[in-house]
Amino acid sequence: MSILVKNGLVIDPSQGKEKVEDVLIKDGKIEKVAKGIKENAKTVINAEGKIVAPGLIDMHTHLREPGYEEKETIYTGLKAAIKGGFTTVCAMPNTNPACDNQAQAAFIIEKAKKCNLGNVIPIGAITKDRKGEVLTEMAELKEAFCLAFSDDGDSVGHTILMRKALEYASMLDTLIISHCEDKKLVGDGVMHEGYWSTVLGLSPMPRKAESLIVERDIQLAQLTNARLHIAHVSAAESVNLIRKAKKEGVKVTAEVTPHHFTLKDEALQSYDTRLKVNPPLRSEEDIKELKKGLKDGTIDVIATDHAPHLESEKDMEFDYAPFGMIGLETALSLAIQELVEEGYLTWSELISKMATNPAKILGYDRGTLAEGAIADLIIIDPTREWIYEEGKIESLSKNSPFIGWKMKGLVEEVIAGGRRVLKEGEILRQ
C-alpha cells in the first residue's frame, strides 16, 4: 500500500523541520519527504493549508481493560485515541488484575493488535497488584514491552521500596513514572485546598500532598541515578522543584494534562462531578506556573490522564464520585487554544510535547517523520472549529466537562503503521 500526502506544512521537531513538503508512505514506512514528489500512489491526500505531523503519543491513558470493560475497552479507547490524533497510548496498570506480569502485558498487546487501529504500550506495575509491598519482576516485564513502570493511582508509600524500584529501573535503563501524592496528607480531600474549598464546604487536597512526594522522588532519582517521570503535575511548587532538579542534572521529566492548564478550581462552584480529578484542578497561580513550565521546558510532555467512568458512578454526591475525566479526543484542541494561541508554545514545541518528547523519554521508535521510520502520521486543520458533542464521543464513557465546548483545531486524517485509520475526521473500520 502506498499513500502520498501532498502540500502539507510538515512539522517534525525530531528533525527541526517546518516546511511545506510531500510525504510518501510505502509498506508501512516513511519512504520520502520532499517537495514535489512524483508517485502514482494508491491513495493521495491533499494536505494544502494543513499541518502534517508525527502521530501523537499519550504517556498516560487508562483503558480499564481488563476488569472494568463497562467503562472502556482497549478497542473503544483506541478509537478515542485515533479521533484525537494519538497513534500510540501508554496503558496504565491500575486494571483488574493489574499489569504486574508478562501474561497481562501480552494480553494488552494482543488485544490492541486485533483492534488494528493504533498501538498500546503496557505500563508495568512497580509493585505486585499495586499494593506497595513487593516489587514486580521488572526485567521480565521489560522483555514483554513494558517501556515504563508505575503504580499510578497511588504513590509508592514506602521510601525504601521506591528507592529499590529506582535502583532496578536504573540497572534496566527503564523509566519510573511517579504518581506523587501523600495519601495521609490528602485524607478524604476531594478538591484543591484554597478559597473555593472553604466556600464550597468540600474537603481540601493541599498542594503539599503532591510536592512533598515530588521532592522525595527527585531526591531518590538523584541518589540512584535513575530516570524519573512525574505524572500529571498540578502544583506550582512541583514545577519549581522539577525546574531546580533539572538544573542540577537529575534525570527527571514531567507531564501536565490539558484539564490542569485549562480549568481552575473555581469551576467547581457547579459541583459538577466531571470536574473531580486527582490531582485536583488548582488555582490561577498554579495554572500560570504550569504554562510557564511548559514554555521554558521544565514540563516535557502533555498527557491526557484519560480516565473513563460510568455516568452512574459520576451521578452522585461530590464526595463519593470517583476521580477522573476522559481526555483523548479533546487534548490537542485544548492545547492549541490554551498554549499555541496564547503564545506559550509554537506549533513545533506543541508537537514536541505530544509526540517527539514522549517517544524520546520512553525510548520508543516513533514520534518522527524521518525517512525509514514507521509511518505514524496525522493531518491537522489548525483553524477548523468544531463542537465536542456527546453523541459523537468514541470513548465508551462520556465523563467530560468539555461537552458542548467549541474547539479549534481538528485532526482530519490519521495514518497508523502505514494504514489510513481516520479519514476526514471519521474512523475507518478496519
Short mmCIF file of C-alpha atoms in Angstrom, two decimals:
data_model
loop_
_atom_site.label_atom_id
_atom_site.label_comp_id
_atom_site.label_asym_id
_atom_site.label_seq_id
_atom_site.Cartn_x
_atom_site.Cartn_y
_atom_site.Cartn_z
CA MET A 1 0.00 0.00 0.00
CA SER A 2 1.26 3.48 -0.86
CA ILE A 3 -0.03 6.82 0.39
CA LEU A 4 1.08 10.24 -0.81
CA VAL A 5 0.35 13.26 1.37
CA LYS A 6 0.67 16.40 -0.75
CA ASN A 7 1.46 20.04 0.02
CA GLY A 8 1.12 19.97 3.82
CA LEU A 9 3.16 22.00 6.30
CA VAL A 10 5.38 19.23 7.65
CA ILE A 11 6.25 19.86 11.30
CA ASP A 12 8.74 17.33 12.61
CA PRO A 13 10.60 18.51 15.73
CA SER A 14 12.78 15.37 15.70
CA GLN A 15 14.48 16.82 12.61
CA GLY A 16 13.90 20.51 13.29
CA LYS A 17 11.68 20.60 10.22
CA GLU A 18 8.84 23.00 9.48
CA LYS A 19 8.24 23.42 5.75
CA VAL A 20 5.73 22.64 3.03
CA GLU A 21 6.55 19.22 1.58
CA ASP A 22 5.04 15.95 0.38
CA VAL A 23 5.26 12.70 2.35
CA LEU A 24 5.35 9.34 0.59
CA ILE A 25 4.44 6.24 2.59
CA LYS A 26 5.19 2.73 1.33
CA ASP A 27 4.93 -0.63 3.07
CA GLY A 28 4.15 0.97 6.40
CA LYS A 29 7.13 3.31 6.45
CA ILE A 30 8.05 6.85 5.51
CA GLU A 31 9.63 6.39 2.08
CA LYS A 32 10.39 10.00 1.23
CA VAL A 33 9.76 13.55 2.47
CA ALA A 34 10.40 16.21 -0.16
CA LYS A 35 8.78 18.85 -2.29
CA GLY A 36 7.02 17.83 -5.48
CA ILE A 37 7.17 14.03 -5.13
CA LYS A 38 6.03 12.32 -8.34
CA GLU A 39 4.45 8.98 -7.45
CA ASN A 40 1.46 7.04 -8.68
CA ALA A 41 0.32 6.23 -5.14
CA LYS A 42 -2.79 4.19 -4.40
CA THR A 43 -4.07 6.93 -2.08
CA VAL A 44 -3.38 10.64 -2.49
CA ILE A 45 -4.32 13.07 0.30
CA ASN A 46 -4.26 16.81 -0.33
CA ALA A 47 -2.99 18.49 2.86
CA GLU A 48 -2.71 22.02 1.50
CA GLY A 49 -3.27 24.52 4.30
CA LYS A 50 -2.99 21.72 6.87
CA ILE A 51 -0.29 20.60 9.32
CA VAL A 52 1.34 17.21 8.81
CA ALA A 53 2.92 15.88 12.00
CA PRO A 54 4.04 12.65 13.65
CA GLY A 55 1.27 10.67 15.34
CA LEU A 56 0.74 11.82 18.92
CA ILE A 57 1.81 9.63 21.85
CA ASP A 58 -0.11 9.69 25.13
CA MET A 59 2.07 8.67 28.05
CA HIS A 60 -0.88 8.40 30.44
CA THR A 61 -4.08 6.58 29.45
CA HIS A 62 -6.49 4.43 31.43
CA LEU A 63 -8.01 1.82 29.11
CA ARG A 64 -9.74 -0.02 32.01
CA GLU A 65 -9.42 -3.43 30.32
CA PRO A 66 -9.10 -5.99 31.88
CA GLY A 67 -11.58 -5.74 34.71
CA TYR A 68 -13.60 -2.60 34.00
CA GLU A 69 -14.77 -3.11 30.42
CA GLU A 70 -18.09 -1.43 31.17
CA LYS A 71 -16.15 1.88 31.41
CA GLU A 72 -13.74 1.43 28.49
CA THR A 73 -12.14 -1.31 26.43
CA ILE A 74 -8.88 -1.36 24.56
CA TYR A 75 -10.90 -1.07 21.34
CA THR A 76 -13.05 1.91 22.40
CA GLY A 77 -10.04 3.58 23.99
CA LEU A 78 -8.06 3.23 20.77
CA LYS A 79 -10.96 4.68 18.78
CA ALA A 80 -10.97 7.72 21.07
CA ALA A 81 -7.20 7.96 20.74
CA ILE A 82 -7.27 7.89 16.94
CA LYS A 83 -10.03 10.52 16.88
CA GLY A 84 -7.75 12.74 18.97
CA GLY A 85 -4.65 12.13 16.83
CA PHE A 86 -2.92 9.66 19.17
CA THR A 87 -1.42 6.72 17.29
CA THR A 88 0.12 5.30 20.49
CA VAL A 89 -1.16 5.28 24.06
CA CYS A 90 0.50 4.03 27.24
CA ALA A 91 -1.94 1.91 29.25
CA MET A 92 -1.64 2.47 32.98
CA PRO A 93 -1.61 -0.70 35.11
CA ASN A 94 -4.44 0.02 37.55
CA THR A 95 -6.68 -2.62 35.97
CA ASN A 96 -8.07 -5.81 37.49
CA PRO A 97 -5.83 -7.75 37.53
CA ALA A 98 -3.03 -5.19 37.46
CA CYS A 99 -0.38 -5.34 34.74
CA ASP A 100 2.25 -6.85 37.00
CA ASN A 101 3.40 -9.88 34.97
CA GLN A 102 4.27 -10.89 31.41
CA ALA A 103 0.92 -12.57 30.77
CA GLN A 104 -1.01 -9.38 31.50
CA ALA A 105 1.31 -7.30 29.32
CA ALA A 106 0.95 -9.83 26.47
CA PHE A 107 -2.85 -9.74 26.83
CA ILE A 108 -2.91 -5.95 26.37
CA ILE A 109 -0.60 -6.04 23.36
CA GLU A 110 -2.52 -8.82 21.63
CA LYS A 111 -5.90 -7.15 22.20
CA ALA A 112 -4.50 -3.92 20.76
CA LYS A 113 -3.15 -5.71 17.67
CA LYS A 114 -6.57 -7.23 16.98
CA CYS A 115 -8.12 -3.75 17.04
CA ASN A 116 -5.91 -2.83 14.06
CA LEU A 117 -6.01 0.88 14.89
CA GLY A 118 -3.10 2.27 16.92
CA ASN A 119 -0.52 0.94 19.34
CA VAL A 120 -0.74 0.32 23.06
CA ILE A 121 2.33 0.26 25.29
CA PRO A 122 1.59 -1.53 28.57
CA ILE A 123 2.99 0.25 31.62
CA GLY A 124 4.07 -2.34 34.16
CA ALA A 125 3.20 -2.00 37.82
CA ILE A 126 6.05 -1.10 40.17
CA THR A 127 4.67 -3.35 42.91
CA LYS A 128 2.68 -6.57 42.73
CA ASP A 129 -1.03 -5.86 42.44
CA ARG A 130 -0.06 -2.20 43.03
CA LYS A 131 -0.21 -2.82 46.77
CA GLY A 132 3.07 -1.04 47.50
CA GLU A 133 4.54 -4.06 49.26
CA VAL A 134 6.65 -6.21 46.90
CA LEU A 135 8.39 -5.17 43.67
CA THR A 136 7.34 -6.78 40.40
CA GLU A 137 9.73 -8.71 38.16
CA MET A 138 10.69 -5.58 36.25
CA ALA A 139 13.22 -7.29 33.97
CA GLU A 140 10.58 -9.78 32.78
CA LEU A 141 8.03 -7.02 32.24
CA LYS A 142 10.55 -5.04 30.21
CA GLU A 143 11.01 -8.10 27.98
CA ALA A 144 7.24 -8.04 27.49
CA PHE A 145 7.44 -4.48 26.01
CA CYS A 146 6.67 -2.56 29.21
CA LEU A 147 8.69 0.59 28.50
CA ALA A 148 7.97 2.13 31.90
CA PHE A 149 6.70 1.28 35.38
CA SER A 150 4.15 2.98 37.60
CA ASP A 151 1.72 2.32 40.43
CA ASP A 152 -0.41 5.14 39.02
CA GLY A 153 -3.43 5.89 41.13
CA ASP A 154 -1.19 5.58 44.16
CA SER A 155 2.29 6.63 45.19
CA VAL A 156 4.73 4.00 46.37
CA GLY A 157 4.38 4.89 50.03
CA HIS A 158 7.46 3.16 51.42
CA THR A 159 10.55 5.24 50.68
CA ILE A 160 12.92 2.25 50.81
CA LEU A 161 10.76 0.35 48.32
CA MET A 162 10.70 3.35 45.97
CA ARG A 163 14.48 3.59 46.22
CA LYS A 164 14.79 -0.09 45.29
CA ALA A 165 12.41 0.38 42.35
CA LEU A 166 14.51 3.25 41.04
CA GLU A 167 17.71 1.24 41.53
CA TYR A 168 16.34 -1.67 39.50
CA ALA A 169 14.99 0.72 36.85
CA SER A 170 18.42 2.32 36.60
CA MET A 171 20.07 -1.08 36.08
CA LEU A 172 17.49 -1.91 33.38
CA ASP A 173 17.71 1.57 31.82
CA THR A 174 13.96 1.92 32.05
CA LEU A 175 11.61 4.60 33.34
CA ILE A 176 9.69 5.03 36.58
CA ILE A 177 6.50 7.11 36.30
CA SER A 178 5.55 8.50 39.69
CA HIS A 179 2.06 9.40 40.88
CA CYS A 180 3.04 11.92 43.54
CA GLU A 181 0.52 12.05 46.38
CA ASP A 182 0.89 11.79 50.13
CA LYS A 183 -2.32 9.91 50.93
CA LYS A 184 -2.16 10.70 54.64
CA LEU A 185 -1.94 14.42 53.94
CA VAL A 186 -4.77 14.26 51.40
CA GLY A 187 -7.01 12.31 53.75
CA ASP A 188 -10.59 12.44 52.47
CA GLY A 189 -9.93 15.54 50.32
CA VAL A 190 -11.85 15.97 47.09
CA MET A 191 -10.68 19.36 45.71
CA HIS A 192 -7.80 21.85 45.84
CA GLU A 193 -7.24 23.44 49.24
CA GLY A 194 -7.93 27.15 48.99
CA TYR A 195 -10.60 29.80 48.95
CA TRP A 196 -13.07 27.76 46.96
CA SER A 197 -12.80 24.59 49.05
CA THR A 198 -13.72 26.74 52.08
CA VAL A 199 -16.62 28.48 50.31
CA LEU A 200 -17.98 25.23 48.84
CA GLY A 201 -17.52 23.21 52.01
CA LEU A 202 -15.57 20.46 50.23
CA SER A 203 -12.68 18.60 51.88
CA PRO A 204 -9.32 20.05 50.77
CA MET A 205 -6.34 18.48 48.96
CA PRO A 206 -3.27 20.63 49.70
CA ARG A 207 -0.53 21.30 47.15
CA LYS A 208 1.99 19.92 49.65
CA ALA A 209 0.48 16.45 49.26
CA GLU A 210 1.88 16.47 45.74
CA SER A 211 5.07 18.48 46.13
CA LEU A 212 6.35 16.51 49.14
CA ILE A 213 6.39 13.28 47.10
CA VAL A 214 7.78 15.11 44.05
CA GLU A 215 10.68 16.27 46.21
CA ARG A 216 11.18 12.82 47.76
CA ASP A 217 11.22 11.03 44.42
CA ILE A 218 13.53 13.59 42.82
CA GLN A 219 16.00 13.06 45.66
CA LEU A 220 15.75 9.29 45.25
CA ALA A 221 16.28 9.59 41.49
CA GLN A 222 19.38 11.67 42.17
CA LEU A 223 20.63 9.09 44.69
CA THR A 224 20.09 6.15 42.31
CA ASN A 225 20.92 7.90 39.02
CA ALA A 226 17.58 6.65 37.69
CA ARG A 227 15.21 8.12 35.12
CA LEU A 228 12.10 9.52 36.80
CA HIS A 229 8.95 10.88 35.14
CA ILE A 230 6.49 12.89 37.25
CA ALA A 231 2.89 12.23 36.22
CA HIS A 232 0.11 14.84 36.00
CA VAL A 233 1.91 17.79 37.63
CA SER A 234 -0.63 20.26 39.01
CA ALA A 235 1.01 22.45 41.67
CA ALA A 236 3.26 25.48 41.22
CA GLU A 237 5.68 24.22 43.87
CA SER A 238 6.08 20.93 41.98
CA VAL A 239 7.05 22.80 38.82
CA ASN A 240 9.69 24.76 40.73
CA LEU A 241 11.12 21.56 42.26
CA ILE A 242 11.37 19.91 38.84
CA ARG A 243 12.98 23.01 37.33
CA LYS A 244 15.60 23.07 40.10
CA ALA A 245 16.28 19.34 39.76
CA LYS A 246 16.84 19.63 36.01
CA LYS A 247 19.38 22.39 36.57
CA GLU A 248 21.19 20.08 38.99
CA GLY A 249 21.36 17.32 36.39
CA VAL A 250 18.75 14.96 37.85
CA LYS A 251 17.23 12.67 35.18
CA VAL A 252 13.70 13.91 35.72
CA THR A 253 10.95 14.64 33.20
CA ALA A 254 7.36 15.67 33.76
CA GLU A 255 3.91 15.83 32.20
CA VAL A 256 0.84 18.02 32.55
CA THR A 257 -2.73 17.39 31.42
CA PRO A 258 -4.89 19.77 29.36
CA HIS A 259 -7.55 19.96 32.06
CA HIS A 260 -4.98 21.17 34.59
CA PHE A 261 -3.83 24.07 32.41
CA THR A 262 -7.37 24.89 31.20
CA LEU A 263 -9.69 24.73 34.22
CA LYS A 264 -9.47 26.44 37.62
CA ASP A 265 -10.75 25.21 40.98
CA GLU A 266 -13.44 27.89 40.96
CA ALA A 267 -15.20 25.87 38.23
CA LEU A 268 -16.32 23.50 40.99
CA GLN A 269 -18.95 26.03 42.07
CA SER A 270 -21.25 23.93 39.89
CA TYR A 271 -20.47 20.81 41.96
CA ASP A 272 -20.16 19.03 38.60
CA THR A 273 -18.51 15.70 39.42
CA ARG A 274 -17.00 15.55 35.93
CA LEU A 275 -14.60 18.20 37.29
CA LYS A 276 -13.47 15.94 40.13
CA VAL A 277 -9.97 14.77 39.24
CA ASN A 278 -6.83 13.67 41.06
CA PRO A 279 -4.68 15.70 41.37
CA PRO A 280 -7.41 18.34 41.61
CA LEU A 281 -7.99 21.39 39.48
CA ARG A 282 -5.97 24.13 41.14
CA SER A 283 -5.74 27.92 41.31
CA GLU A 284 -4.94 30.51 38.68
CA GLU A 285 -1.48 30.84 40.25
CA ASP A 286 -0.82 27.14 39.66
CA ILE A 287 -2.05 27.31 36.06
CA LYS A 288 0.29 30.22 35.32
CA GLU A 289 3.23 28.20 36.67
CA LEU A 290 2.21 25.12 34.66
CA LYS A 291 2.15 27.20 31.47
CA LYS A 292 5.45 28.82 32.36
CA GLY A 293 6.90 25.34 32.93
CA LEU A 294 5.69 24.23 29.52
CA LYS A 295 7.16 27.31 27.89
CA ASP A 296 10.61 27.07 29.48
CA GLY A 297 10.92 23.29 29.04
CA THR A 298 10.53 22.30 32.69
CA ILE A 299 7.48 20.26 31.69
CA ASP A 300 8.35 17.97 28.80
CA VAL A 301 5.06 16.29 27.93
CA ILE A 302 1.34 16.93 27.55
CA ALA A 303 -0.54 13.75 28.51
CA THR A 304 -4.26 13.15 28.91
CA ASP A 305 -4.74 11.03 32.06
CA HIS A 306 -7.82 9.78 30.17
CA ALA A 307 -9.93 8.24 32.97
CA PRO A 308 -13.31 6.83 31.90
CA HIS A 309 -16.14 6.39 34.43
CA LEU A 310 -19.78 5.40 34.11
CA GLU A 311 -22.48 8.06 34.31
CA SER A 312 -23.98 6.19 37.26
CA GLU A 313 -20.67 6.50 39.13
CA LYS A 314 -20.35 10.22 38.50
CA ASP A 315 -24.04 10.91 39.14
CA MET A 316 -23.77 11.08 42.93
CA GLU A 317 -22.69 13.45 45.69
CA PHE A 318 -19.35 15.11 45.00
CA ASP A 319 -17.65 13.45 47.97
CA TYR A 320 -18.47 9.95 46.73
CA ALA A 321 -17.98 10.25 42.97
CA PRO A 322 -14.74 8.77 41.57
CA PHE A 323 -11.88 10.96 40.40
CA GLY A 324 -11.18 11.34 36.68
CA MET A 325 -12.33 12.60 33.29
CA ILE A 326 -11.84 11.42 29.72
CA GLY A 327 -9.49 13.46 27.52
CA LEU A 328 -8.13 11.70 24.43
CA GLU A 329 -10.44 13.44 21.95
CA THR A 330 -10.06 16.98 23.31
CA ALA A 331 -6.38 17.15 24.35
CA LEU A 332 -4.93 18.57 21.14
CA SER A 333 -7.60 21.23 20.65
CA LEU A 334 -7.35 22.41 24.27
CA ALA A 335 -3.57 22.62 23.91
CA ILE A 336 -3.93 24.64 20.71
CA GLN A 337 -6.35 27.07 22.33
CA GLU A 338 -4.60 27.44 25.68
CA LEU A 339 -0.95 27.24 24.62
CA VAL A 340 -0.40 27.96 20.92
CA GLU A 341 -2.97 30.71 20.54
CA GLU A 342 -1.96 32.23 23.89
CA GLY A 343 1.69 32.35 22.78
CA TYR A 344 3.16 29.88 25.28
CA LEU A 345 4.20 27.32 22.65
CA THR A 346 4.90 27.30 18.94
CA TRP A 347 3.37 24.55 16.84
CA SER A 348 6.71 22.77 16.74
CA GLU A 349 7.01 22.93 20.53
CA LEU A 350 3.48 21.58 20.91
CA ILE A 351 4.19 18.60 18.64
CA SER A 352 7.40 18.01 20.61
CA LYS A 353 5.45 17.74 23.86
CA MET A 354 2.78 15.46 22.40
CA ALA A 355 4.85 13.21 20.12
CA THR A 356 8.62 13.69 19.93
CA ASN A 357 9.36 14.05 23.65
CA PRO A 358 7.16 11.13 24.77
CA ALA A 359 8.92 8.87 22.24
CA LYS A 360 12.33 10.01 23.41
CA ILE A 361 11.51 9.63 27.11
CA LEU A 362 10.07 6.14 26.58
CA GLY A 363 12.84 5.01 24.24
CA TYR A 364 10.19 4.30 21.59
CA ASP A 365 10.86 4.37 17.87
CA ARG A 366 8.02 6.72 16.91
CA GLY A 367 7.36 10.45 17.12
CA THR A 368 9.22 11.22 13.88
CA LEU A 369 8.65 11.58 10.15
CA ALA A 370 12.24 10.70 9.27
CA GLU A 371 12.69 8.62 6.14
CA GLY A 372 12.65 4.94 7.05
CA ALA A 373 10.56 5.46 10.20
CA ILE A 374 7.29 3.61 10.82
CA ALA A 375 4.54 5.73 9.30
CA ASP A 376 2.54 7.18 12.18
CA LEU A 377 1.27 10.49 10.84
CA ILE A 378 -1.58 12.92 11.42
CA ILE A 379 -3.03 15.79 9.42
CA ILE A 380 -4.46 18.70 11.40
CA ASP A 381 -6.61 21.58 10.21
CA PRO A 382 -5.34 24.21 12.67
CA THR A 383 -8.17 26.70 12.13
CA ARG A 384 -11.18 24.42 11.83
CA GLU A 385 -13.74 24.86 14.60
CA TRP A 386 -15.89 22.03 15.91
CA ILE A 387 -18.22 21.24 18.80
CA TYR A 388 -17.42 18.45 21.23
CA GLU A 389 -20.75 16.61 21.13
CA GLU A 390 -21.63 13.77 23.47
CA GLY A 391 -23.24 11.73 20.69
CA LYS A 392 -20.00 11.70 18.71
CA ILE A 393 -17.65 10.67 21.51
CA GLU A 394 -15.80 7.47 20.64
CA SER A 395 -14.93 6.62 24.24
CA LEU A 396 -17.33 4.25 25.96
CA SER A 397 -17.66 6.71 28.85
CA LYS A 398 -18.76 10.34 28.49
CA ASN A 399 -17.41 11.92 31.68
CA SER A 400 -16.03 15.15 30.25
CA PRO A 401 -16.77 18.72 31.38
CA PHE A 402 -15.87 19.91 27.87
CA ILE A 403 -19.01 18.51 26.23
CA GLY A 404 -20.65 21.37 24.33
CA TRP A 405 -17.44 23.41 24.11
CA LYS A 406 -16.43 24.94 20.80
CA MET A 407 -12.97 23.64 19.94
CA LYS A 408 -10.36 24.86 17.48
CA GLY A 409 -8.02 22.62 15.50
CA LEU A 410 -9.27 19.28 14.19
CA VAL A 411 -7.43 16.06 13.40
CA GLU A 412 -8.74 15.19 9.94
CA GLU A 413 -6.53 12.27 8.91
CA VAL A 414 -4.59 9.62 10.83
CA ILE A 415 -2.19 7.09 9.37
CA ALA A 416 -1.02 4.44 11.86
CA GLY A 417 1.64 1.95 10.85
CA GLY A 418 1.15 2.99 7.25
CA ARG A 419 -2.63 2.35 7.35
CA ARG A 420 -5.20 5.11 6.97
CA VAL A 421 -7.39 4.75 10.08
CA LEU A 422 -9.05 8.20 10.17
CA LYS A 423 -10.43 9.84 7.02
CA GLU A 424 -11.93 13.33 7.06
CA GLY A 425 -12.44 13.11 10.83
CA GLU A 426 -14.17 9.71 10.76
CA ILE A 427 -12.67 6.39 11.85
CA LEU A 428 -12.30 3.83 9.09
CA ARG A 429 -13.45 0.47 10.37
CA GLN A 430 -10.61 -1.99 9.89
#
